[in-house]
Amino acid sequence: MSNVTLLLAAEEHSAVANDVVEATTGLIGLSWLIPVVPLLGFVAVLALTRVLRESAAFVAIGAAAVSFLLSVGVAAQVFADPATYVRPLGTFIQAGAFEVGYDLFIDQLTVVMLLVVTGVGLLIHIYSLGYMHGDARFERFFAYLNLFLFSMLVLVLGANLVTLFVGWELVGLSSYLLIGFWFEKAEYASAAKKAFITNRVGDVSFMIGMFLAFSVFGTLDFLGIIDNAETLASGTALALVLLFLGGAAAKSAQIPLYVWLPDAMAGPTPVSALIHAATMVTAGVYLTVRLSPVLVQSLTGMEVIAYIGVATVLLGALIALRQDDIKKILAYSTVSQLGYMFVGVGVGAFAEGIFHLVTHAFFKGLLFLAAGSVMHAMANRTDVWGMGGLRKAMPITFVTSAVATAAIAGVPPLSGFFSKDQILTEAYMHGYFGIWLLGLLGAVLTAFYMSRWFFLIFLGKPRFGHDVHPHESPASMTMPLIVLAVLTVAGSLLNPVHVGPLYRFLSPVVGDTGGLGYEAAGPIPELGLIGAAVVAGAIGIGLAFLVYVRGDLSRGRMLEPIRGLAAEVLERKFYVDEIYSLVFVRIGGRLADAMVWVDTRIVDGVVNGSGTASLALGRVTRRAQTGLVRGYVASFVLGTLVLVGFLVYSVR
């Protein structure tokens, strides 16, 4: 039996359904504290700001730490006794047959998300202690961080789509507050509004999906949906997949709703790490994997997800090639990496998609925090062409950034290599040769633009003036970098082989693809696919080394290998913002103005005209009501004569 056949056979026979257990005792019984503690931290910090002052940060950090420790305890219980645990907490909505509970839903997928959200969230809370020191609204920032953590945990722990949606919306609100934290600058406030409004577009699709799901299943509980997913008609399944994809695409920055994420870099750097690397942007991936038993009922719907994902991979990577802002490069990189996760979901590699979500949280969180460390040292300068030679002044940031860059570039044996490679391998094994090939191209581009980011910042000679004196960041900022670097390296142990520990751990809670009839796209064995992924990363790193290390950096941007019209198009981000502005702001605005004119002049005109005509008629006829009897008698006689005359004329 060939290597390819063995791999497909292992996938088909790996899934064993979970038992469902209602739990009110033990650590699962206390799991309601996981979101409640950060909520209490948010309330306490806001209420006691003047009393606590800078100590407010420790209240928020303490709340995040308690939430993390509780998550570890819950994870330990699930590891020891794998099952789907439901923690009942009462009724949220009761209206006829429609009933929604506050219940918590804890299984293997929930545990993975809990550890990522609370673990990385705690590190970012600690990092913020040094990064935000001296800010005028220092205390409020930590309150918002706790609110965001609470919102994300509600999203992850909800036992039904309504509770998940409540967390989904709270995440949108708290991200709006964090992105626009420095709202005094108009561009920052605009970025927050752009993120908020773009996500509302996806929310409409999400809500329609919920309406359809309730009409089909009679419930919005995950247990009810998952148990009855196989009864779906193909058309209904496709509609559900596309509707929930609309919501997921907005939250996870996929084409065509990715535009909010790069602008959201206006927020403080810890916000970028928390929202745009580890948590909020992964909510869409979590939603699609949670509903994977529904997804597998529509192969067409899954293929739509895969093609949107690979298009997003290439779009984000191409734009990142010609960005010069230290955080904008990482932002478009995030868009691209989220595309890989959607590719994983679309080709039936649900566990591999979650694996990449986890490793991405480690190395991209590290990259954003490292970028914040560099900005802290460079007096908030963000142009990578104005940096260079920082390796000596910032040794910890340099080494940890090197680890993260190597991971995202696909250097084995770092975690990013395994997670990305396994998605691409699965795409090939499931017959999607084109997606595999485009994914490899994306890997080359990723290695190139991330190496460019690293080389221009840390290697070569300094390209900044004497007024800047770079130095290493304080321990509160470098400690999270070190922890995330260790996790970036050790993360590969989660799933070092295709059907590894994480794959087997998640198998009971993801959709079974065994009935989809997948066949490999060709005869290339898994080792050959791994080799191709290694070569792709090496090509990208090698090209960047030749250009930005061996090249003459004194030429500045003239050194860039992409020039002319192509460079202009990439720098302007394929003019997508301009096109959206033209279509939705100008044309949409004029269309709205035209509708207002029709409403006010025609619709309201008819109604108001009828009223005006009635009023005028009343004014004329009331003149006949004089109150004089002789007038009424004369009118009566005149009317009688007219009537008699008419009858006589008619008889003749």
JSON list of C-alpha atoms in Angstrom, two decimals, residues 443-638:
[
{"chain": "A", "resi": 443, "resn": "ALA", "atom": "CA", "xyz": [5.05, 30.00, 0.93]},
{"chain": "A", "resi": 444, "resn": "VAL", "atom": "CA", "xyz": [7.82, 31.40, -1.31]},
{"chain": "A", "resi": 445, "resn": "LEU", "atom": "CA", "xyz": [6.35, 34.91, -1.05]},
{"chain": "A", "resi": 446, "resn": "THR", "atom": "CA", "xyz": [5.92, 34.57, 2.72]},
{"chain": "A", "resi": 447, "resn": "ALA", "atom": "CA", "xyz": [9.55, 33.56, 3.22]},
{"chain": "A", "resi": 448, "resn": "PHE", "atom": "CA", "xyz": [10.67, 36.47, 1.03]},
{"chain": "A", "resi": 449, "resn": "TYR", "atom": "CA", "xyz": [8.68, 39.31, 2.62]},
{"chain": "A", "resi": 450, "resn": "MET", "atom": "CA", "xyz": [9.26, 38.13, 6.20]},
{"chain": "A", "resi": 451, "resn": "SER", "atom": "CA", "xyz": [13.00, 37.76, 5.57]},
{"chain": "A", "resi": 452, "resn": "ARG", "atom": "CA", "xyz": [12.96, 41.27, 4.08]},
{"chain": "A", "resi": 453, "resn": "TRP", "atom": "CA", "xyz": [11.22, 42.49, 7.26]},
{"chain": "A", "resi": 454, "resn": "PHE", "atom": "CA", "xyz": [13.87, 40.86, 9.45]},
{"chain": "A", "resi": 455, "resn": "PHE", "atom": "CA", "xyz": [16.95, 41.79, 7.39]},
{"chain": "A", "resi": 456, "resn": "LEU", "atom": "CA", "xyz": [16.00, 45.46, 6.99]},
{"chain": "A", "resi": 457, "resn": "ILE", "atom": "CA", "xyz": [15.35, 45.87, 10.73]},
{"chain": "A", "resi": 458, "resn": "PHE", "atom": "CA", "xyz": [18.16, 43.94, 12.37]},
{"chain": "A", "resi": 459, "resn": "LEU", "atom": "CA", "xyz": [20.99, 43.38, 9.86]},
{"chain": "A", "resi": 460, "resn": "GLY", "atom": "CA", "xyz": [23.25, 45.73, 7.92]},
{"chain": "A", "resi": 461, "resn": "LYS", "atom": "CA", "xyz": [24.35, 49.15, 9.06]},
{"chain": "A", "resi": 462, "resn": "PRO", "atom": "CA", "xyz": [22.09, 51.59, 10.96]},
{"chain": "A", "resi": 463, "resn": "ARG", "atom": "CA", "xyz": [20.10, 53.80, 8.61]},
{"chain": "A", "resi": 464, "resn": "PHE", "atom": "CA", "xyz": [18.72, 56.18, 11.23]},
{"chain": "A", "resi": 465, "resn": "GLY", "atom": "CA", "xyz": [19.98, 59.50, 12.53]},
{"chain": "A", "resi": 466, "resn": "HIS", "atom": "CA", "xyz": [22.01, 60.24, 15.64]},
{"chain": "A", "resi": 467, "resn": "ASP", "atom": "CA", "xyz": [18.90, 61.51, 17.41]},
{"chain": "A", "resi": 468, "resn": "VAL", "atom": "CA", "xyz": [17.74, 57.90, 17.89]},
{"chain": "A", "resi": 469, "resn": "HIS", "atom": "CA", "xyz": [19.39, 55.74, 20.55]},
{"chain": "A", "resi": 470, "resn": "PRO", "atom": "CA", "xyz": [17.97, 52.22, 20.31]},
{"chain": "A", "resi": 471, "resn": "HIS", "atom": "CA", "xyz": [18.11, 50.03, 23.40]},
{"chain": "A", "resi": 472, "resn": "GLU", "atom": "CA", "xyz": [16.65, 46.77, 24.57]},
{"chain": "A", "resi": 473, "resn": "SER", "atom": "CA", "xyz": [13.15, 46.88, 26.06]},
{"chain": "A", "resi": 474, "resn": "PRO", "atom": "CA", "xyz": [12.45, 46.34, 29.78]},
{"chain": "A", "resi": 475, "resn": "ALA", "atom": "CA", "xyz": [11.98, 42.85, 31.20]},
{"chain": "A", "resi": 476, "resn": "SER", "atom": "CA", "xyz": [8.18, 43.18, 31.24]},
{"chain": "A", "resi": 477, "resn": "MET", "atom": "CA", "xyz": [8.38, 43.39, 27.44]},
{"chain": "A", "resi": 478, "resn": "THR", "atom": "CA", "xyz": [11.20, 40.94, 26.72]},
{"chain": "A", "resi": 479, "resn": "MET", "atom": "CA", "xyz": [9.92, 38.15, 28.99]},
{"chain": "A", "resi": 480, "resn": "PRO", "atom": "CA", "xyz": [6.77, 37.56, 26.86]},
{"chain": "A", "resi": 481, "resn": "LEU", "atom": "CA", "xyz": [9.02, 37.56, 23.78]},
{"chain": "A", "resi": 482, "resn": "ILE", "atom": "CA", "xyz": [11.14, 34.78, 25.25]},
{"chain": "A", "resi": 483, "resn": "VAL", "atom": "CA", "xyz": [8.11, 32.70, 26.31]},
{"chain": "A", "resi": 484, "resn": "LEU", "atom": "CA", "xyz": [6.52, 33.02, 22.88]},
{"chain": "A", "resi": 485, "resn": "ALA", "atom": "CA", "xyz": [9.82, 32.13, 21.20]},
{"chain": "A", "resi": 486, "resn": "VAL", "atom": "CA", "xyz": [10.00, 28.94, 23.29]},
{"chain": "A", "resi": 487, "resn": "LEU", "atom": "CA", "xyz": [6.39, 28.13, 22.36]},
{"chain": "A", "resi": 488, "resn": "THR", "atom": "CA", "xyz": [7.18, 28.80, 18.70]},
{"chain": "A", "resi": 489, "resn": "VAL", "atom": "CA", "xyz": [9.91, 26.18, 18.84]},
{"chain": "A", "resi": 490, "resn": "ALA", "atom": "CA", "xyz": [8.09, 23.69, 21.08]},
{"chain": "A", "resi": 491, "resn": "GLY", "atom": "CA", "xyz": [4.79, 24.10, 19.22]},
{"chain": "A", "resi": 492, "resn": "SER", "atom": "CA", "xyz": [6.00, 21.70, 16.57]},
{"chain": "A", "resi": 493, "resn": "LEU", "atom": "CA", "xyz": [5.72, 18.89, 19.16]},
{"chain": "A", "resi": 494, "resn": "LEU", "atom": "CA", "xyz": [1.93, 19.33, 19.10]},
{"chain": "A", "resi": 495, "resn": "ASN", "atom": "CA", "xyz": [1.75, 17.63, 15.72]},
{"chain": "A", "resi": 496, "resn": "PRO", "atom": "CA", "xyz": [5.19, 16.76, 14.31]},
{"chain": "A", "resi": 497, "resn": "VAL", "atom": "CA", "xyz": [3.74, 14.16, 11.93]},
{"chain": "A", "resi": 498, "resn": "HIS", "atom": "CA", "xyz": [0.62, 14.42, 9.85]},
{"chain": "A", "resi": 499, "resn": "VAL", "atom": "CA", "xyz": [-1.58, 12.20, 12.03]},
{"chain": "A", "resi": 500, "resn": "GLY", "atom": "CA", "xyz": [0.05, 13.40, 15.24]},
{"chain": "A", "resi": 501, "resn": "PRO", "atom": "CA", "xyz": [-1.08, 14.08, 18.83]},
{"chain": "A", "resi": 502, "resn": "LEU", "atom": "CA", "xyz": [-3.10, 17.24, 18.11]},
{"chain": "A", "resi": 503, "resn": "TYR", "atom": "CA", "xyz": [-4.71, 15.63, 15.06]},
{"chain": "A", "resi": 504, "resn": "ARG", "atom": "CA", "xyz": [-5.87, 12.63, 17.11]},
{"chain": "A", "resi": 505, "resn": "PHE", "atom": "CA", "xyz": [-6.95, 14.87, 20.00]},
{"chain": "A", "resi": 506, "resn": "LEU", "atom": "CA", "xyz": [-9.23, 16.95, 17.75]},
{"chain": "A", "resi": 507, "resn": "SER", "atom": "CA", "xyz": [-10.53, 14.10, 15.59]},
{"chain": "A", "resi": 508, "resn": "PRO", "atom": "CA", "xyz": [-13.67, 13.39, 17.68]},
{"chain": "A", "resi": 509, "resn": "VAL", "atom": "CA", "xyz": [-14.94, 16.99, 17.35]},
{"chain": "A", "resi": 510, "resn": "VAL", "atom": "CA", "xyz": [-14.30, 17.83, 13.70]},
{"chain": "A", "resi": 511, "resn": "GLY", "atom": "CA", "xyz": [-16.31, 16.81, 10.68]},
{"chain": "A", "resi": 512, "resn": "ASP", "atom": "CA", "xyz": [-15.68, 13.35, 9.24]},
{"chain": "A", "resi": 513, "resn": "THR", "atom": "CA", "xyz": [-14.36, 13.68, 5.69]},
{"chain": "A", "resi": 514, "resn": "GLY", "atom": "CA", "xyz": [-14.31, 9.95, 5.07]},
{"chain": "A", "resi": 515, "resn": "GLY", "atom": "CA", "xyz": [-17.48, 10.08, 2.97]},
{"chain": "A", "resi": 516, "resn": "LEU", "atom": "CA", "xyz": [-16.31, 12.84, 0.64]},
{"chain": "A", "resi": 517, "resn": "GLY", "atom": "CA", "xyz": [-14.37, 10.47, -1.60]},
{"chain": "A", "resi": 518, "resn": "TYR", "atom": "CA", "xyz": [-11.11, 12.36, -1.56]},
{"chain": "A", "resi": 519, "resn": "GLU", "atom": "CA", "xyz": [-8.33, 11.07, -3.79]},
{"chain": "A", "resi": 520, "resn": "ALA", "atom": "CA", "xyz": [-4.75, 12.29, -4.04]},
{"chain": "A", "resi": 521, "resn": "ALA", "atom": "CA", "xyz": [-3.97, 14.75, -6.84]},
{"chain": "A", "resi": 522, "resn": "GLY", "atom": "CA", "xyz": [-1.01, 12.68, -8.01]},
{"chain": "A", "resi": 523, "resn": "PRO", "atom": "CA", "xyz": [1.64, 10.12, -7.09]},
{"chain": "A", "resi": 524, "resn": "ILE", "atom": "CA", "xyz": [3.91, 12.44, -5.07]},
{"chain": "A", "resi": 525, "resn": "PRO", "atom": "CA", "xyz": [4.51, 10.85, -1.64]},
{"chain": "A", "resi": 526, "resn": "GLU", "atom": "CA", "xyz": [4.29, 12.82, 1.60]},
{"chain": "A", "resi": 527, "resn": "LEU", "atom": "CA", "xyz": [8.07, 13.09, 1.83]},
{"chain": "A", "resi": 528, "resn": "GLY", "atom": "CA", "xyz": [8.12, 14.67, -1.61]},
{"chain": "A", "resi": 529, "resn": "LEU", "atom": "CA", "xyz": [5.51, 17.21, -0.55]},
{"chain": "A", "resi": 530, "resn": "ILE", "atom": "CA", "xyz": [7.50, 18.04, 2.59]},
{"chain": "A", "resi": 531, "resn": "GLY", "atom": "CA", "xyz": [10.60, 18.50, 0.46]},
{"chain": "A", "resi": 532, "resn": "ALA", "atom": "CA", "xyz": [8.74, 20.88, -1.84]},
{"chain": "A", "resi": 533, "resn": "ALA", "atom": "CA", "xyz": [7.63, 22.98, 1.16]},
{"chain": "A", "resi": 534, "resn": "VAL", "atom": "CA", "xyz": [11.23, 23.15, 2.44]},
{"chain": "A", "resi": 535, "resn": "VAL", "atom": "CA", "xyz": [12.50, 24.23, -0.97]},
{"chain": "A", "resi": 536, "resn": "ALA", "atom": "CA", "xyz": [9.78, 26.90, -1.22]},
{"chain": "A", "resi": 537, "resn": "GLY", "atom": "CA", "xyz": [10.87, 28.45, 2.08]},
{"chain": "A", "resi": 538, "resn": "ALA", "atom": "CA", "xyz": [14.55, 28.25, 1.12]},
{"chain": "A", "resi": 539, "resn": "ILE", "atom": "CA", "xyz": [13.92, 30.00, -2.20]},
{"chain": "A", "resi": 540, "resn": "GLY", "atom": "CA", "xyz": [12.13, 32.88, -0.51]},
{"chain": "A", "resi": 541, "resn": "ILE", "atom": "CA", "xyz": [14.77, 33.33, 2.20]},
{"chain": "A", "resi": 542, "resn": "GLY", "atom": "CA", "xyz": [17.63, 32.98, -0.30]},
{"chain": "A", "resi": 543, "resn": "LEU", "atom": "CA", "xyz": [16.22, 35.62, -2.67]},
{"chain": "A", "resi": 544, "resn": "ALA", "atom": "CA", "xyz": [15.65, 38.05, 0.21]},
{"chain": "A", "resi": 545, "resn": "PHE", "atom": "CA", "xyz": [19.21, 37.43, 1.46]},
{"chain": "A", "resi": 546, "resn": "LEU", "atom": "CA", "xyz": [20.67, 38.22, -1.97]},
{"chain": "A", "resi": 547, "resn": "VAL", "atom": "CA", "xyz": [18.68, 41.44, -2.25]},
{"chain": "A", "resi": 548, "resn": "TYR", "atom": "CA", "xyz": [18.67, 42.88, 1.30]},
{"chain": "A", "resi": 549, "resn": "VAL", "atom": "CA", "xyz": [21.89, 41.51, 2.78]},
{"chain": "A", "resi": 550, "resn": "ARG", "atom": "CA", "xyz": [24.23, 41.14, -0.17]},
{"chain": "A", "resi": 551, "resn": "GLY", "atom": "CA", "xyz": [22.73, 44.10, -2.01]},
{"chain": "A", "resi": 552, "resn": "ASP", "atom": "CA", "xyz": [23.83, 47.73, -1.68]},
{"chain": "A", "resi": 553, "resn": "LEU", "atom": "CA", "xyz": [21.39, 49.09, 0.90]},
{"chain": "A", "resi": 554, "resn": "SER", "atom": "CA", "xyz": [22.70, 52.63, 0.35]},
{"chain": "A", "resi": 555, "resn": "ARG", "atom": "CA", "xyz": [20.49, 52.64, -2.76]},
{"chain": "A", "resi": 556, "resn": "GLY", "atom": "CA", "xyz": [17.46, 52.58, -0.49]},
{"chain": "A", "resi": 557, "resn": "ARG", "atom": "CA", "xyz": [14.17, 51.69, -2.10]},
{"chain": "A", "resi": 558, "resn": "MET", "atom": "CA", "xyz": [15.86, 51.63, -5.51]},
{"chain": "A", "resi": 559, "resn": "LEU", "atom": "CA", "xyz": [17.13, 48.24, -4.40]},
{"chain": "A", "resi": 560, "resn": "GLU", "atom": "CA", "xyz": [13.64, 46.75, -4.43]},
{"chain": "A", "resi": 561, "resn": "PRO", "atom": "CA", "xyz": [13.37, 44.00, -7.08]},
{"chain": "A", "resi": 562, "resn": "ILE", "atom": "CA", "xyz": [9.76, 44.90, -7.88]},
{"chain": "A", "resi": 563, "resn": "ARG", "atom": "CA", "xyz": [9.53, 48.29, -9.55]},
{"chain": "A", "resi": 564, "resn": "GLY", "atom": "CA", "xyz": [7.46, 50.35, -11.93]},
{"chain": "A", "resi": 565, "resn": "LEU", "atom": "CA", "xyz": [3.77, 49.75, -12.42]},
{"chain": "A", "resi": 566, "resn": "ALA", "atom": "CA", "xyz": [3.80, 46.47, -10.49]},
{"chain": "A", "resi": 567, "resn": "ALA", "atom": "CA", "xyz": [5.34, 48.18, -7.46]},
{"chain": "A", "resi": 568, "resn": "GLU", "atom": "CA", "xyz": [2.77, 50.99, -7.69]},
{"chain": "A", "resi": 569, "resn": "VAL", "atom": "CA", "xyz": [-0.08, 48.46, -7.78]},
{"chain": "A", "resi": 570, "resn": "LEU", "atom": "CA", "xyz": [1.26, 46.58, -4.75]},
{"chain": "A", "resi": 571, "resn": "GLU", "atom": "CA", "xyz": [1.96, 49.73, -2.77]},
{"chain": "A", "resi": 572, "resn": "ARG", "atom": "CA", "xyz": [-1.60, 50.89, -3.46]},
{"chain": "A", "resi": 573, "resn": "LYS", "atom": "CA", "xyz": [-2.85, 47.46, -2.35]},
{"chain": "A", "resi": 574, "resn": "PHE", "atom": "CA", "xyz": [-4.42, 46.64, -5.71]},
{"chain": "A", "resi": 575, "resn": "TYR", "atom": "CA", "xyz": [-6.51, 49.81, -5.32]},
{"chain": "A", "resi": 576, "resn": "VAL", "atom": "CA", "xyz": [-9.05, 47.83, -3.30]},
{"chain": "A", "resi": 577, "resn": "ASP", "atom": "CA", "xyz": [-9.66, 50.69, -0.86]},
{"chain": "A", "resi": 578, "resn": "GLU", "atom": "CA", "xyz": [-10.14, 53.09, -3.76]},
{"chain": "A", "resi": 579, "resn": "ILE", "atom": "CA", "xyz": [-12.56, 50.69, -5.48]},
{"chain": "A", "resi": 580, "resn": "TYR", "atom": "CA", "xyz": [-14.55, 50.21, -2.26]},
{"chain": "A", "resi": 581, "resn": "SER", "atom": "CA", "xyz": [-14.59, 53.97, -1.74]},
{"chain": "A", "resi": 582, "resn": "LEU", "atom": "CA", "xyz": [-15.87, 54.47, -5.29]},
{"chain": "A", "resi": 583, "resn": "VAL", "atom": "CA", "xyz": [-18.50, 51.73, -5.15]},
{"chain": "A", "resi": 584, "resn": "PHE", "atom": "CA", "xyz": [-19.77, 51.98, -1.57]},
{"chain": "A", "resi": 585, "resn": "VAL", "atom": "CA", "xyz": [-19.06, 55.60, -0.66]},
{"chain": "A", "resi": 586, "resn": "ARG", "atom": "CA", "xyz": [-19.50, 57.58, -3.87]},
{"chain": "A", "resi": 587, "resn": "ILE", "atom": "CA", "xyz": [-21.83, 55.46, -6.01]},
{"chain": "A", "resi": 588, "resn": "GLY", "atom": "CA", "xyz": [-23.55, 54.01, -2.95]},
{"chain": "A", "resi": 589, "resn": "GLY", "atom": "CA", "xyz": [-23.84, 57.49, -1.45]},
{"chain": "A", "resi": 590, "resn": "ARG", "atom": "CA", "xyz": [-25.39, 58.88, -4.61]},
{"chain": "A", "resi": 591, "resn": "LEU", "atom": "CA", "xyz": [-27.76, 55.93, -4.82]},
{"chain": "A", "resi": 592, "resn": "ALA", "atom": "CA", "xyz": [-28.77, 56.59, -1.21]},
{"chain": "A", "resi": 593, "resn": "ASP", "atom": "CA", "xyz": [-29.27, 60.30, -2.03]},
{"chain": "A", "resi": 594, "resn": "ALA", "atom": "CA", "xyz": [-31.48, 59.29, -4.98]},
{"chain": "A", "resi": 595, "resn": "MET", "atom": "CA", "xyz": [-33.53, 57.03, -2.74]},
{"chain": "A", "resi": 596, "resn": "VAL", "atom": "CA", "xyz": [-33.92, 59.87, -0.24]},
{"chain": "A", "resi": 597, "resn": "TRP", "atom": "CA", "xyz": [-35.15, 62.10, -3.08]},
{"chain": "A", "resi": 598, "resn": "VAL", "atom": "CA", "xyz": [-37.69, 59.47, -4.19]},
{"chain": "A", "resi": 599, "resn": "ASP", "atom": "CA", "xyz": [-38.83, 58.99, -0.61]},
{"chain": "A", "resi": 600, "resn": "THR", "atom": "CA", "xyz": [-39.15, 62.68, 0.24]},
{"chain": "A", "resi": 601, "resn": "ARG", "atom": "CA", "xyz": [-40.38, 64.00, -3.10]},
{"chain": "A", "resi": 602, "resn": "ILE", "atom": "CA", "xyz": [-42.49, 61.17, -4.51]},
{"chain": "A", "resi": 603, "resn": "VAL", "atom": "CA", "xyz": [-43.60, 58.86, -1.68]},
{"chain": "A", "resi": 604, "resn": "ASP", "atom": "CA", "xyz": [-43.94, 61.62, 0.89]},
{"chain": "A", "resi": 605, "resn": "GLY", "atom": "CA", "xyz": [-45.12, 63.96, -1.89]},
{"chain": "A", "resi": 606, "resn": "VAL", "atom": "CA", "xyz": [-48.13, 61.76, -2.71]},
{"chain": "A", "resi": 607, "resn": "VAL", "atom": "CA", "xyz": [-49.08, 61.47, 0.95]},
{"chain": "A", "resi": 608, "resn": "ASN", "atom": "CA", "xyz": [-48.51, 65.13, 1.72]},
{"chain": "A", "resi": 609, "resn": "GLY", "atom": "CA", "xyz": [-50.24, 66.14, -1.55]},
{"chain": "A", "resi": 610, "resn": "SER", "atom": "CA", "xyz": [-53.34, 64.17, -0.62]},
{"chain": "A", "resi": 611, "resn": "GLY", "atom": "CA", "xyz": [-53.44, 65.92, 2.71]},
{"chain": "A", "resi": 612, "resn": "THR", "atom": "CA", "xyz": [-52.95, 69.33, 1.12]},
{"chain": "A", "resi": 613, "resn": "ALA", "atom": "CA", "xyz": [-55.69, 68.66, -1.46]},
{"chain": "A", "resi": 614, "resn": "SER", "atom": "CA", "xyz": [-58.11, 67.55, 1.26]},
{"chain": "A", "resi": 615, "resn": "LEU", "atom": "CA", "xyz": [-57.30, 70.64, 3.27]},
{"chain": "A", "resi": 616, "resn": "ALA", "atom": "CA", "xyz": [-57.91, 72.91, 0.27]},
{"chain": "A", "resi": 617, "resn": "LEU", "atom": "CA", "xyz": [-61.20, 71.18, -0.53]},
{"chain": "A", "resi": 618, "resn": "GLY", "atom": "CA", "xyz": [-62.30, 71.61, 3.07]},
{"chain": "A", "resi": 619, "resn": "ARG", "atom": "CA", "xyz": [-61.47, 75.31, 2.97]},
{"chain": "A", "resi": 620, "resn": "VAL", "atom": "CA", "xyz": [-63.66, 75.74, -0.14]},
{"chain": "A", "resi": 621, "resn": "THR", "atom": "CA", "xyz": [-66.64, 73.70, 1.02]},
{"chain": "A", "resi": 622, "resn": "ARG", "atom": "CA", "xyz": [-66.75, 75.14, 4.52]},
{"chain": "A", "resi": 623, "resn": "ARG", "atom": "CA", "xyz": [-67.77, 78.49, 2.99]},
{"chain": "A", "resi": 624, "resn": "ALA", "atom": "CA", "xyz": [-71.17, 76.91, 2.30]},
{"chain": "A", "resi": 625, "resn": "GLN", "atom": "CA", "xyz": [-71.63, 76.32, 6.03]},
{"chain": "A", "resi": 626, "resn": "THR", "atom": "CA", "xyz": [-72.84, 79.84, 6.95]},
{"chain": "A", "resi": 627, "resn": "GLY", "atom": "CA", "xyz": [-75.36, 78.91, 9.70]},
{"chain": "A", "resi": 628, "resn": "LEU", "atom": "CA", "xyz": [-78.22, 80.88, 7.95]},
{"chain": "A", "resi": 629, "resn": "VAL", "atom": "CA", "xyz": [-81.46, 78.86, 7.49]},
{"chain": "A", "resi": 630, "resn": "ARG", "atom": "CA", "xyz": [-82.54, 80.81, 4.41]},
{"chain": "A", "resi": 631, "resn": "GLY", "atom": "CA", "xyz": [-79.29, 79.94, 2.75]},
{"chain": "A", "resi": 632, "resn": "TYR", "atom": "CA", "xyz": [-79.79, 76.24, 3.43]},
{"chain": "A", "resi": 633, "resn": "VAL", "atom": "CA", "xyz": [-83.43, 76.45, 2.12]},
{"chain": "A", "resi": 634, "resn": "ALA", "atom": "CA", "xyz": [-82.25, 78.21, -1.04]},
{"chain": "A", "resi": 635, "resn": "SER", "atom": "CA", "xyz": [-79.64, 75.52, -1.57]},
{"chain": "A", "resi": 636, "resn": "PHE", "atom": "CA", "xyz": [-82.22, 72.81, -0.99]},
{"chain": "A", "resi": 637, "resn": "VAL", "atom": "CA", "xyz": [-84.65, 74.38, -3.52]},
{"chain": "A", "resi": 638, "resn": "LEU", "atom": "CA", "xyz": [-81.89, 74.89, -6.04]}
]
